[in-house]
mmCIF file with all atom_site columns, C-alpha atoms in Angstrom:
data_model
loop_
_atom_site.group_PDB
_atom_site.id
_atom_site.type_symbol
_atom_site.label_atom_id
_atom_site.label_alt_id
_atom_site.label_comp_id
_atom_site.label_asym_id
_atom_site.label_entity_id
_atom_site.label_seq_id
_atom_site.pdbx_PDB_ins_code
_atom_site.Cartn_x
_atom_site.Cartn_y
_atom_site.Cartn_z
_atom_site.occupancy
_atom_site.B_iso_or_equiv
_atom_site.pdbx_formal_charge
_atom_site.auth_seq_id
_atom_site.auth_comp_id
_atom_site.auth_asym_id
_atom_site.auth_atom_id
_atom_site.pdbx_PDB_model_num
ATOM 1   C CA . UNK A 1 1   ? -24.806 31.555  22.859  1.00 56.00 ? 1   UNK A CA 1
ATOM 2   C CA . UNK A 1 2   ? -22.230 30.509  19.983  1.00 49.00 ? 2   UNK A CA 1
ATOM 3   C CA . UNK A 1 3   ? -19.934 29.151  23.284  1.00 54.00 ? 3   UNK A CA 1
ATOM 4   C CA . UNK A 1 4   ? -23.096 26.901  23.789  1.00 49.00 ? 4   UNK A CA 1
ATOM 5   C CA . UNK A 1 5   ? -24.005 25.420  20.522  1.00 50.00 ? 5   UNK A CA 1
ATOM 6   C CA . UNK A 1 6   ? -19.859 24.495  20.426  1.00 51.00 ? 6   UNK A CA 1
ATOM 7   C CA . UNK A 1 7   ? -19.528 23.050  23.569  1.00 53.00 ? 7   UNK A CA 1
ATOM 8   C CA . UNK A 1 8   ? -23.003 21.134  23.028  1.00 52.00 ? 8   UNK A CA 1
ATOM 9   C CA . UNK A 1 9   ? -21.869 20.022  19.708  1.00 54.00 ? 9   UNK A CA 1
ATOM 10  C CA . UNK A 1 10  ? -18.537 19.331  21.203  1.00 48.00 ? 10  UNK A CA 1
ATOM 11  C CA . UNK A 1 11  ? -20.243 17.087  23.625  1.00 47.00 ? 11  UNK A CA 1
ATOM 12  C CA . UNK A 1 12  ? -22.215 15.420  21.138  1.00 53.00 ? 12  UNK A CA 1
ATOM 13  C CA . UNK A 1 13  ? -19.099 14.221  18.413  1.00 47.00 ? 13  UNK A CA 1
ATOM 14  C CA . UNK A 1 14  ? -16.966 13.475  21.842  1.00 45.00 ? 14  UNK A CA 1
ATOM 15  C CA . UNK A 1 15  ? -20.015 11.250  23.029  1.00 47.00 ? 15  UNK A CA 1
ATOM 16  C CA . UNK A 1 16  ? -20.557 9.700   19.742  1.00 47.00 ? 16  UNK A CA 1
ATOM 17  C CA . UNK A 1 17  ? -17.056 8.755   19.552  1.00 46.00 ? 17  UNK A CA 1
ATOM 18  C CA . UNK A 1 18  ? -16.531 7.182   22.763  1.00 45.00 ? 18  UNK A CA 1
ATOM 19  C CA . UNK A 1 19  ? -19.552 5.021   22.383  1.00 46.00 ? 19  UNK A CA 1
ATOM 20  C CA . UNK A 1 20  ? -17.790 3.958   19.301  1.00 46.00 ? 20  UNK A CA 1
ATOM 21  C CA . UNK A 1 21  ? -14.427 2.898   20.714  1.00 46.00 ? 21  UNK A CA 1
ATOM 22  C CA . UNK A 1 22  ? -13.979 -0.808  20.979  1.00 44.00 ? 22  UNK A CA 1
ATOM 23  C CA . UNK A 1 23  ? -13.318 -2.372  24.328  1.00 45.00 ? 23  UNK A CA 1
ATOM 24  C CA . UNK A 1 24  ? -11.239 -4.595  25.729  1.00 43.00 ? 24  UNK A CA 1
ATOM 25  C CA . UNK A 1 25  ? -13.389 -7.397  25.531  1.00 43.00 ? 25  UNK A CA 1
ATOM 26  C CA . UNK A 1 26  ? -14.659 -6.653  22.242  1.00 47.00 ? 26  UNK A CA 1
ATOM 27  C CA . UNK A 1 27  ? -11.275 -6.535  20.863  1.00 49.00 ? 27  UNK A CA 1
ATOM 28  C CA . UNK A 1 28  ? -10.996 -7.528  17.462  1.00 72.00 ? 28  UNK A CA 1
ATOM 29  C CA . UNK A 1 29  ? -7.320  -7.573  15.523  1.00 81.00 ? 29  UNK A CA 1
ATOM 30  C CA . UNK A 1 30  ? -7.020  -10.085 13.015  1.00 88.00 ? 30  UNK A CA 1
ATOM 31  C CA . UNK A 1 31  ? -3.745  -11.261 10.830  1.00 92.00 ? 31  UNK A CA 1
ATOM 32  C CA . UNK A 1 32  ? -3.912  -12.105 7.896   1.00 94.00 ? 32  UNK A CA 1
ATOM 33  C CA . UNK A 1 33  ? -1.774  -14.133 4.545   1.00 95.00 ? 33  UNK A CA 1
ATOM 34  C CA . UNK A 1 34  ? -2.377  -12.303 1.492   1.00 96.00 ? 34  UNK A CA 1
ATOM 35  C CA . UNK A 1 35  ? -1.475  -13.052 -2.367  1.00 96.00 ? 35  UNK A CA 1
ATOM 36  C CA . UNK A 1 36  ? -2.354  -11.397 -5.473  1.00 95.00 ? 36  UNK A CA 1
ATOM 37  C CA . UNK A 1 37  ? -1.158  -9.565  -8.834  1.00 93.00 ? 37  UNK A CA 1
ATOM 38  C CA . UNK A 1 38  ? 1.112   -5.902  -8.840  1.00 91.00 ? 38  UNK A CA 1
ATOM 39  C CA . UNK A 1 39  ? 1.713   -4.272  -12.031 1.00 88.00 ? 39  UNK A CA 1
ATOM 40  C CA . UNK A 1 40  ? 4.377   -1.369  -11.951 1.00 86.00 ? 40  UNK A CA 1
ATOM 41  C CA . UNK A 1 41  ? 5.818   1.688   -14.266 1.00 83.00 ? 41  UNK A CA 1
ATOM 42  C CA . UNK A 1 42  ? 7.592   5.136   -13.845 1.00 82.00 ? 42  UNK A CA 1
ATOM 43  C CA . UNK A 1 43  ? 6.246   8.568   -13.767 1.00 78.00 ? 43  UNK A CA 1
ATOM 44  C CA . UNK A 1 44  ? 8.424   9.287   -16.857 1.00 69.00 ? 44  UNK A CA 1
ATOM 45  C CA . UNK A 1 45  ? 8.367   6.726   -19.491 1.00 64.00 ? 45  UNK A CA 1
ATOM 46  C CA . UNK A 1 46  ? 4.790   6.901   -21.441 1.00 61.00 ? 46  UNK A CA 1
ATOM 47  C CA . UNK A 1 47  ? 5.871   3.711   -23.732 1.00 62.00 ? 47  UNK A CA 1
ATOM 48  C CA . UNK A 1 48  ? 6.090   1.424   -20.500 1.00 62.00 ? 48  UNK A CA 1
ATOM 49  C CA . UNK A 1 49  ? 4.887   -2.277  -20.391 1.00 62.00 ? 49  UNK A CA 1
ATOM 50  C CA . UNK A 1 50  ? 2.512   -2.906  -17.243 1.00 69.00 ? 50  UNK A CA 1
ATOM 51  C CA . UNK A 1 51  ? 3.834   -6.488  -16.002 1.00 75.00 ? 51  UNK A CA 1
ATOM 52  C CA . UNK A 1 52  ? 1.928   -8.741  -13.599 1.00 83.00 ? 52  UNK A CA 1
ATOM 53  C CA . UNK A 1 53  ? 4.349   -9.995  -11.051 1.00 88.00 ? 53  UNK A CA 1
ATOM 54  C CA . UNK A 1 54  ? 3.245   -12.259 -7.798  1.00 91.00 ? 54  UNK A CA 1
ATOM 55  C CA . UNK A 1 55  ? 2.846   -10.151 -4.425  1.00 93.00 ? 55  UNK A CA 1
ATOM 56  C CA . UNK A 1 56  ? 2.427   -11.945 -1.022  1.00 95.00 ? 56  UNK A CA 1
ATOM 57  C CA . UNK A 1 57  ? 2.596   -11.518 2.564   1.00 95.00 ? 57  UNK A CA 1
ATOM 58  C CA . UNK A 1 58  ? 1.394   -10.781 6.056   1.00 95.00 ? 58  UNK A CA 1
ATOM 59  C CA . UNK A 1 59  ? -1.576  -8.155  6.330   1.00 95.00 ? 59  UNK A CA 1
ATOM 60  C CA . UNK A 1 60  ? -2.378  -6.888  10.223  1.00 93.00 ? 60  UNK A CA 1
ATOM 61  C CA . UNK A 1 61  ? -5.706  -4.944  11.446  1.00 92.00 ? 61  UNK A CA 1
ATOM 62  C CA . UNK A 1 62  ? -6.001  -3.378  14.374  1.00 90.00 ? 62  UNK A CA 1
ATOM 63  C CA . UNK A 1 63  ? -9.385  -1.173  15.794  1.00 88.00 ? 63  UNK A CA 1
ATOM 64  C CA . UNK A 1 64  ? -9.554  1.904   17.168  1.00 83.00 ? 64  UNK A CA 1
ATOM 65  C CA . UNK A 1 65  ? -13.358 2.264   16.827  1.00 81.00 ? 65  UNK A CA 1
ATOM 66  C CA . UNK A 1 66  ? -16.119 0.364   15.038  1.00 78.00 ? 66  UNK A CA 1
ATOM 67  C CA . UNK A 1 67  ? -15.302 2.198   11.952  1.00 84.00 ? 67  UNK A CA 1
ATOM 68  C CA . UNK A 1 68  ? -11.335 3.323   11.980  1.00 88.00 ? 68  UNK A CA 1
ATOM 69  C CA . UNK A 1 69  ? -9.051  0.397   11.893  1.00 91.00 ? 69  UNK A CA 1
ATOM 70  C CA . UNK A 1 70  ? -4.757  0.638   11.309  1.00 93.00 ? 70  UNK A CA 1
ATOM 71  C CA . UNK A 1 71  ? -3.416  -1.634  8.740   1.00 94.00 ? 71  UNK A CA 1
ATOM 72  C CA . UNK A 1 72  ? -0.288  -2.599  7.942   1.00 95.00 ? 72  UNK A CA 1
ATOM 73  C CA . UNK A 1 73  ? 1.687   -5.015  5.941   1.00 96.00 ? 73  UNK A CA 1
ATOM 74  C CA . UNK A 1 74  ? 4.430   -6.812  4.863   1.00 95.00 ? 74  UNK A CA 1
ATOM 75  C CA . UNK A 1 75  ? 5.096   -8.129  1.532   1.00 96.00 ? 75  UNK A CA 1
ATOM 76  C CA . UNK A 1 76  ? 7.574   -9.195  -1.082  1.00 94.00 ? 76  UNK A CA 1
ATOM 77  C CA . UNK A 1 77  ? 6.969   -8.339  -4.262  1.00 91.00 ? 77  UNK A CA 1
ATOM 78  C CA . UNK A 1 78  ? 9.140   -8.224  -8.020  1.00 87.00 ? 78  UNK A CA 1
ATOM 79  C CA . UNK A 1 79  ? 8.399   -4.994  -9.739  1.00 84.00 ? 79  UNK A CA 1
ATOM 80  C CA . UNK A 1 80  ? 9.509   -5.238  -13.770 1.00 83.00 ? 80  UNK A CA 1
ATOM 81  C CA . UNK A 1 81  ? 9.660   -2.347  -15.295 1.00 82.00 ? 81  UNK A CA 1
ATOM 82  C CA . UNK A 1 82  ? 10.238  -2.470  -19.094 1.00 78.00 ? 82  UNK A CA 1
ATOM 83  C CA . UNK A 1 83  ? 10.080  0.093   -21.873 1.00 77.00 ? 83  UNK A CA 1
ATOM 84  C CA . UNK A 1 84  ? 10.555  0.368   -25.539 1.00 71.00 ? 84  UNK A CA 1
ATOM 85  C CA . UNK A 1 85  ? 11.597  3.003   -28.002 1.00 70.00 ? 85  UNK A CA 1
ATOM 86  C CA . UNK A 1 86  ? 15.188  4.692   -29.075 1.00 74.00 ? 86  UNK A CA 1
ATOM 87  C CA . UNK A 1 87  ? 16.200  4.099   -25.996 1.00 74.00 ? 87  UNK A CA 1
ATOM 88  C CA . UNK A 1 88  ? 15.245  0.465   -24.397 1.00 80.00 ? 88  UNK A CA 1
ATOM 89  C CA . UNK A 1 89  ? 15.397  -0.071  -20.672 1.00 81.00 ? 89  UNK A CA 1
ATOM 90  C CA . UNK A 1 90  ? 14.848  -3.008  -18.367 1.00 84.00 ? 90  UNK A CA 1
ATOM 91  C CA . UNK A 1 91  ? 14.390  -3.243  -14.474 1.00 86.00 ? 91  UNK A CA 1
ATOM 92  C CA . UNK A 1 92  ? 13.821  -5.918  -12.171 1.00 88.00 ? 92  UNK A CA 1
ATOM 93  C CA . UNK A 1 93  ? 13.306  -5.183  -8.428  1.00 90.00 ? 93  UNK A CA 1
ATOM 94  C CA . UNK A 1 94  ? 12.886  -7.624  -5.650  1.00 92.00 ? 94  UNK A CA 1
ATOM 95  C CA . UNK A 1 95  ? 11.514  -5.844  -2.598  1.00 94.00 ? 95  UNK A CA 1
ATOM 96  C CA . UNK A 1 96  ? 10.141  -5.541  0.913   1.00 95.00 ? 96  UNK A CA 1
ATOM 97  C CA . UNK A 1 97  ? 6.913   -3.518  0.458   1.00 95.00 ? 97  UNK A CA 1
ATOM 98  C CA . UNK A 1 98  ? 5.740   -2.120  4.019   1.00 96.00 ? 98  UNK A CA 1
ATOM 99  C CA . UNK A 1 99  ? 2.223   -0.116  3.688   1.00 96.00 ? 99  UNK A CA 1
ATOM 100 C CA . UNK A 1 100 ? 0.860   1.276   6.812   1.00 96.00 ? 100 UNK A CA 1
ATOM 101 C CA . UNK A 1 101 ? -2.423  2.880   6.404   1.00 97.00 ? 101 UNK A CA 1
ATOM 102 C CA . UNK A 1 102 ? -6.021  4.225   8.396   1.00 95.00 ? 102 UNK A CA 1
ATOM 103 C CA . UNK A 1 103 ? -8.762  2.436   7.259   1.00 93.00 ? 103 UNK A CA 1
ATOM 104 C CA . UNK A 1 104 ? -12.449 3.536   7.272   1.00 92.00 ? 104 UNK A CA 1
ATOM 105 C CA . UNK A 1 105 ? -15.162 0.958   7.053   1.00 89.00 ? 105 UNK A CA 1
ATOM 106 C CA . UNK A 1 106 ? -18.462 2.124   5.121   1.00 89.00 ? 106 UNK A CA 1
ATOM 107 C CA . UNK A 1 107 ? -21.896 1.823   6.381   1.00 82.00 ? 107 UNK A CA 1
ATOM 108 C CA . UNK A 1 108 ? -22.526 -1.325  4.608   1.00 77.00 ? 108 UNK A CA 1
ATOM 109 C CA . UNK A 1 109 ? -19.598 -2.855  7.485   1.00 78.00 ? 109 UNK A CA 1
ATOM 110 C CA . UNK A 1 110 ? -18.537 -5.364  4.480   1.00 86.00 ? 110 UNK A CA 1
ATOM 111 C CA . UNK A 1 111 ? -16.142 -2.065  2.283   1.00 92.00 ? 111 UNK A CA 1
ATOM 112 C CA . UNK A 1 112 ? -13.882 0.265   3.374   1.00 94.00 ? 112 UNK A CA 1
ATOM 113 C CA . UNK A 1 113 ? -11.497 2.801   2.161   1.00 96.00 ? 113 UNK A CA 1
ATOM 114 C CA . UNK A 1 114 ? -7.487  3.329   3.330   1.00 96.00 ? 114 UNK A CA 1
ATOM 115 C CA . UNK A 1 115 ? -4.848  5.735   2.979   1.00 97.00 ? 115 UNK A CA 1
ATOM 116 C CA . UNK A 1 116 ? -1.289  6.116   4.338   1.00 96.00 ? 116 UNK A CA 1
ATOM 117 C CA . UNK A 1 117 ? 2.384   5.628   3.963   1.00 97.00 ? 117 UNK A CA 1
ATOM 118 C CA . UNK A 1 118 ? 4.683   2.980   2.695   1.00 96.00 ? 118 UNK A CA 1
ATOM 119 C CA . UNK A 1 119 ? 8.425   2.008   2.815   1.00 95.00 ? 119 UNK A CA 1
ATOM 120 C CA . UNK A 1 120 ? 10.039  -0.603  0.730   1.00 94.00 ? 120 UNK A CA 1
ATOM 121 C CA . UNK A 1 121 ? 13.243  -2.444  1.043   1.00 94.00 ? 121 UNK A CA 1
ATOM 122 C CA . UNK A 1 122 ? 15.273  -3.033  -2.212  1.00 92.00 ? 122 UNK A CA 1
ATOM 123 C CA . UNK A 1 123 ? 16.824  -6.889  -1.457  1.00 90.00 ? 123 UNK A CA 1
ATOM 124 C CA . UNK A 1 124 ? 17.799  -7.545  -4.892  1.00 92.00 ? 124 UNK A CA 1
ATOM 125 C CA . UNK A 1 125 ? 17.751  -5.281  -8.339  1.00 90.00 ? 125 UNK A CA 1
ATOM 126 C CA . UNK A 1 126 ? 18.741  -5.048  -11.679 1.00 89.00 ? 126 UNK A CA 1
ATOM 127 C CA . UNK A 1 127 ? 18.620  -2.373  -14.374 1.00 87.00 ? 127 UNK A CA 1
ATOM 128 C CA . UNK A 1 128 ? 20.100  -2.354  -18.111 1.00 86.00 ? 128 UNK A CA 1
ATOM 129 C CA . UNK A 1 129 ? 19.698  0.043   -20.457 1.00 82.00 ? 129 UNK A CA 1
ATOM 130 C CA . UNK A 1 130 ? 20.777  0.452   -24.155 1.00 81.00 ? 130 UNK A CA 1
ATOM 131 C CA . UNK A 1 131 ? 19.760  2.246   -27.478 1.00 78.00 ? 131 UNK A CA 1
ATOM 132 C CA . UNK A 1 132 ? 18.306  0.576   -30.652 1.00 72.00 ? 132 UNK A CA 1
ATOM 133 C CA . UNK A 1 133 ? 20.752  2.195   -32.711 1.00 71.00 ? 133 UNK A CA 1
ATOM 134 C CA . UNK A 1 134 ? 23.938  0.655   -30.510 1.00 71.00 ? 134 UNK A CA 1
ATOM 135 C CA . UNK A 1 135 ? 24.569  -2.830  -30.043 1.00 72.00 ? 135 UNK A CA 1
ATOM 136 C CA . UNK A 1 136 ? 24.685  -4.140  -26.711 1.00 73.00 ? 136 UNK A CA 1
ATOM 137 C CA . UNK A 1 137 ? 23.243  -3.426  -23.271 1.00 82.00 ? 137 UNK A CA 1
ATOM 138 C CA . UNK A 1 138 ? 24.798  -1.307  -20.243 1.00 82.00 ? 138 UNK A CA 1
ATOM 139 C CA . UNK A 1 139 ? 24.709  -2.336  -16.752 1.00 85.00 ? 139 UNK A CA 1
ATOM 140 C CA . UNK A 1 140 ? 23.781  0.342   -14.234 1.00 83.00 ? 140 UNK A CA 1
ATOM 141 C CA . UNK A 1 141 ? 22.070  -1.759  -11.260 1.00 86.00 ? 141 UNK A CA 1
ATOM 142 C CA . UNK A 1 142 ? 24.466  -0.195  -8.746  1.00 85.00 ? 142 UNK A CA 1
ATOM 143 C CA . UNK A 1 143 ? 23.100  2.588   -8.990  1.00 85.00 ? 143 UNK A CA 1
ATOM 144 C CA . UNK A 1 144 ? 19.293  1.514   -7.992  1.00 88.00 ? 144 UNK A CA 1
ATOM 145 C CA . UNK A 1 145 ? 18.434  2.762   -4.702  1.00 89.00 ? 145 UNK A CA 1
ATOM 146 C CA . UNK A 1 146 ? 17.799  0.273   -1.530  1.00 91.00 ? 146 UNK A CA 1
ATOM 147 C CA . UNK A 1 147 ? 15.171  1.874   -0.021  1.00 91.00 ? 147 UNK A CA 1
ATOM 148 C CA . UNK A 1 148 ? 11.588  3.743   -1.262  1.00 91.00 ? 148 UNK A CA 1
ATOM 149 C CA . UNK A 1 149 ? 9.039   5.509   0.260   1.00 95.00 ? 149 UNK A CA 1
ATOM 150 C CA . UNK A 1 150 ? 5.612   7.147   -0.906  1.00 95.00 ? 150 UNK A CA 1
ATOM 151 C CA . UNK A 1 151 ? 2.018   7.298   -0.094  1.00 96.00 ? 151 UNK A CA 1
ATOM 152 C CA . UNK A 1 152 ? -0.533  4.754   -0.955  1.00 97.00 ? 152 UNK A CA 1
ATOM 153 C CA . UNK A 1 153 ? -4.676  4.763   -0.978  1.00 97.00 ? 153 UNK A CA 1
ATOM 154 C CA . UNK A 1 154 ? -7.239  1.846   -1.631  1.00 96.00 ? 154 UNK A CA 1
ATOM 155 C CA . UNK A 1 155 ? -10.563 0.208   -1.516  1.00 97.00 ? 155 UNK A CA 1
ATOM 156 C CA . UNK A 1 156 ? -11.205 -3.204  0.778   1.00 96.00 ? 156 UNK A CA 1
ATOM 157 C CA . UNK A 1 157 ? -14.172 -5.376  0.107   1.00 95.00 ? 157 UNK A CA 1
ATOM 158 C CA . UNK A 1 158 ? -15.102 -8.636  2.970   1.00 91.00 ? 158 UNK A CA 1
ATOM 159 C CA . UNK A 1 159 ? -16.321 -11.194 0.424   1.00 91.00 ? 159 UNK A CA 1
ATOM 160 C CA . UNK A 1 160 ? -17.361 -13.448 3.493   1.00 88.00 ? 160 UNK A CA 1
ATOM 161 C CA . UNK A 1 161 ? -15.711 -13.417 7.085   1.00 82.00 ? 161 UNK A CA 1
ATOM 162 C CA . UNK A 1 162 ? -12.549 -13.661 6.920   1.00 87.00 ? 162 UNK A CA 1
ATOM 163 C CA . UNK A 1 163 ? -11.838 -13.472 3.604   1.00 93.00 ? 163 UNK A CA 1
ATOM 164 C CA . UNK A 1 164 ? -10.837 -9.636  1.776   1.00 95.00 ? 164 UNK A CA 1
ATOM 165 C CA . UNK A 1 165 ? -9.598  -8.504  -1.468  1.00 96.00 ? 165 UNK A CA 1
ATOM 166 C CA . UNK A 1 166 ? -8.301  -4.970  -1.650  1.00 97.00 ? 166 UNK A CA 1
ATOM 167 C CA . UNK A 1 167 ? -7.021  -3.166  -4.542  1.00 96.00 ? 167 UNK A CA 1
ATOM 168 C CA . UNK A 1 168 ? -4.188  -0.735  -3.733  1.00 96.00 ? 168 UNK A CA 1
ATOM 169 C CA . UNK A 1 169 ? -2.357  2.142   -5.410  1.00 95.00 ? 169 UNK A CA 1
ATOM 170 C CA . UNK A 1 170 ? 0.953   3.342   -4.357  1.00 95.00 ? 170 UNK A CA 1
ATOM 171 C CA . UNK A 1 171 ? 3.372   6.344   -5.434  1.00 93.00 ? 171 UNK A CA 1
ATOM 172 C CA . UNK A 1 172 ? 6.412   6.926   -4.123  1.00 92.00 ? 172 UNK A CA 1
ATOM 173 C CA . UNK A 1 173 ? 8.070   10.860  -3.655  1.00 91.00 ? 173 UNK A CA 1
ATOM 174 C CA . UNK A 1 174 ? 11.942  9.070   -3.456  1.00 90.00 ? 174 UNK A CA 1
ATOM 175 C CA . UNK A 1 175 ? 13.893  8.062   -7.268  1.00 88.00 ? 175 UNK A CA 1
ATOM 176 C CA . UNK A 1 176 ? 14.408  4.665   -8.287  1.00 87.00 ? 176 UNK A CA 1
ATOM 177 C CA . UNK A 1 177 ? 18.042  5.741   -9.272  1.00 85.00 ? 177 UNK A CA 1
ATOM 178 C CA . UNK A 1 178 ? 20.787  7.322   -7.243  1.00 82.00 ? 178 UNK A CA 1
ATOM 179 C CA . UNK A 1 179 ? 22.365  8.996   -9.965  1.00 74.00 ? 179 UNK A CA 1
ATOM 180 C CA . UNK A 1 180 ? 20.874  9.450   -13.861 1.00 67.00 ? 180 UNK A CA 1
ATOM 181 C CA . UNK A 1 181 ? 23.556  9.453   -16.613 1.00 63.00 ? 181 UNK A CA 1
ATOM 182 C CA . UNK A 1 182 ? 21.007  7.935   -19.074 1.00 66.00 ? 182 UNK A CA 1
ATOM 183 C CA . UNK A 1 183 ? 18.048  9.945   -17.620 1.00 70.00 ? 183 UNK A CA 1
ATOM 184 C CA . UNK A 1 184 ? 17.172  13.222  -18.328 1.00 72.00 ? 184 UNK A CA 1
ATOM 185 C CA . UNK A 1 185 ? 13.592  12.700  -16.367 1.00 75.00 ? 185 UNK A CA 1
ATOM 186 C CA . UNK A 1 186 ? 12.866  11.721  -12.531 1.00 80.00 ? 186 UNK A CA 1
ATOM 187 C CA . UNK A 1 187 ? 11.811  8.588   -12.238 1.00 83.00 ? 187 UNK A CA 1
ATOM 188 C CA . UNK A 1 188 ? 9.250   7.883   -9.570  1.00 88.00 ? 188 UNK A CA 1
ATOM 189 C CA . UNK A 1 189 ? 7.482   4.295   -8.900  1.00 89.00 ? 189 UNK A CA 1
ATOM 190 C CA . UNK A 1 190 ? 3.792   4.076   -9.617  1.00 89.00 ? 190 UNK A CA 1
ATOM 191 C CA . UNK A 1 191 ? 2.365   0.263   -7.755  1.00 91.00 ? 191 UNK A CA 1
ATOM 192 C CA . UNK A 1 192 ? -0.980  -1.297  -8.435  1.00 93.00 ? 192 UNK A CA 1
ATOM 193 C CA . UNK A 1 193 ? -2.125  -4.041  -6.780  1.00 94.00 ? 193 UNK A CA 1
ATOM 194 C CA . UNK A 1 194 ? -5.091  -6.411  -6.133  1.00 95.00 ? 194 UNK A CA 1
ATOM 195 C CA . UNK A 1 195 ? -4.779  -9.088  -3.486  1.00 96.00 ? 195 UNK A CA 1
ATOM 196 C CA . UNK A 1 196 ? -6.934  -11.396 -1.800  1.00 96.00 ? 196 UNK A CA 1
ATOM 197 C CA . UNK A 1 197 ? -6.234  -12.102 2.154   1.00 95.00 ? 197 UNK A CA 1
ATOM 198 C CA . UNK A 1 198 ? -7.766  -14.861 4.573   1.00 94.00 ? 198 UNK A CA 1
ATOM 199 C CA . UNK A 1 199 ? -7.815  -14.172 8.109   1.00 91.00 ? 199 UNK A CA 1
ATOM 200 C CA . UNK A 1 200 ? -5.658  -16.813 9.568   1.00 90.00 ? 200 UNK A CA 1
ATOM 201 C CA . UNK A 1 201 ? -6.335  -15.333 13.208  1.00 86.00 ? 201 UNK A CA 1
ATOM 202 C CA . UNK A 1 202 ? -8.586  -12.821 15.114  1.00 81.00 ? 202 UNK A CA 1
ATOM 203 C CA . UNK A 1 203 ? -8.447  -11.583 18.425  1.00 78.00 ? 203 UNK A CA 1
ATOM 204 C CA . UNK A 1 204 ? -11.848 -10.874 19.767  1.00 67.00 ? 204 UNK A CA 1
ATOM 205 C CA . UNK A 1 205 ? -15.200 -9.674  17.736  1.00 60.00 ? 205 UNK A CA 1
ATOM 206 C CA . UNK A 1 206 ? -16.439 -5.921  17.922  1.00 50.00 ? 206 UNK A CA 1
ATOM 207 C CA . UNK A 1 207 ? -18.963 -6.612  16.071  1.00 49.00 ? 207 UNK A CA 1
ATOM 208 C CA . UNK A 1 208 ? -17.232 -4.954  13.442  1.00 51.00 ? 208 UNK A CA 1
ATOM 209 C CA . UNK A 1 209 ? -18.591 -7.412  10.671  1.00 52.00 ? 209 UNK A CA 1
#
């Protein structure tokens, strides 16, 4: 009887889901230019000031069903991260920030939610670093790492057709730093961002809006 009820229910979700999945001619991708506001800081500095840099880019959709979509993008972003105390640091990344995430719409079909991985590119950096008590400021950019990675999770909202914001929080698992003669703590990115996109192309309409 339990092999039954499983293979009924089985049945049932496997049903569900195919009348779900978007067909050919319903096909609905859309790309996307995006701009907004990213504020930064590092897992171990608690006297850190949040900065609002520019972020822009290319953001792509892609269906699976009428509710699961993949996302991706591709931005470039400066992340400044500055802190103040004893001992005063400054750094200044300019990066290639590639999210690519799930995305589930809500019932309403105007929100949905995302989670997933990123990788960033480090095309340009700078760090100094120097104490309040010793005059002067030491130069340890070299020894910034060129790539990231992390997970990152948000929240989407369609304003009217075509036209998004999303607000996005990434953390990465891989050290800013290669090596840490001034650091005694890891240091880990934390991202925030809110962007607004405008659907310069779509492919198709699934009915999805």
């Amino acid at each position: 009887m339990k092999k039954v009820i499983f293979c009924i229910l089985f049945l049932g979700i496997l049903w569900e889901s195919f009348g779900q999945l978007v067909r050919r001619k319903d096909y609905d991708a859309a790309f996307a230019l995006q701009v907004g506001g990213e504020t930064s800081a590092l897992t171990a500095f608690q006297n850190a000031g949040f900065l609002l840099r520019p972020v822009a880019g290319l953001k792509m959709t892609f269906p699976f069903t009428r509710k699961w979509f993949l996302g991706g993008e591709i931005n470039y972003s400066e992340l400044k991260y500055s802190f103040a105390g004893p001992q005063q640091t400054d750094f200044h990344i300019k990066q290639l920030h590639v999210p690519v995430y799930l995305k589930y719409m809500l019932n309403c079909n105007k929100a949905s939610v995302l989670f997933g991985l990123y990788g960033s590119y480090v095309a340009d950096g700078h760090c100094f670093t120097g104490f309040t008590d010793s005059p002067g400021y030491t130069d340890i950019s070299g020894d910034l790492e060129t790539w990231s990675a992390g997970v990152t999770a948000g929240f989407e909202y369609r304003m009217v057709k075509r036209l998004h914001v999303m607000c996005r929080i990434s953390g990465g698992v891989k050290e800013v730093m290669k090596k840490q003669p001034f650091f005694k703590d890891k240091l880990f990115p934390l991202q925030a961002c809110i962007t607004l996109s405008y659907d310069i192309l779509r492919i198709g309409d699934c009915g999805c809006d």
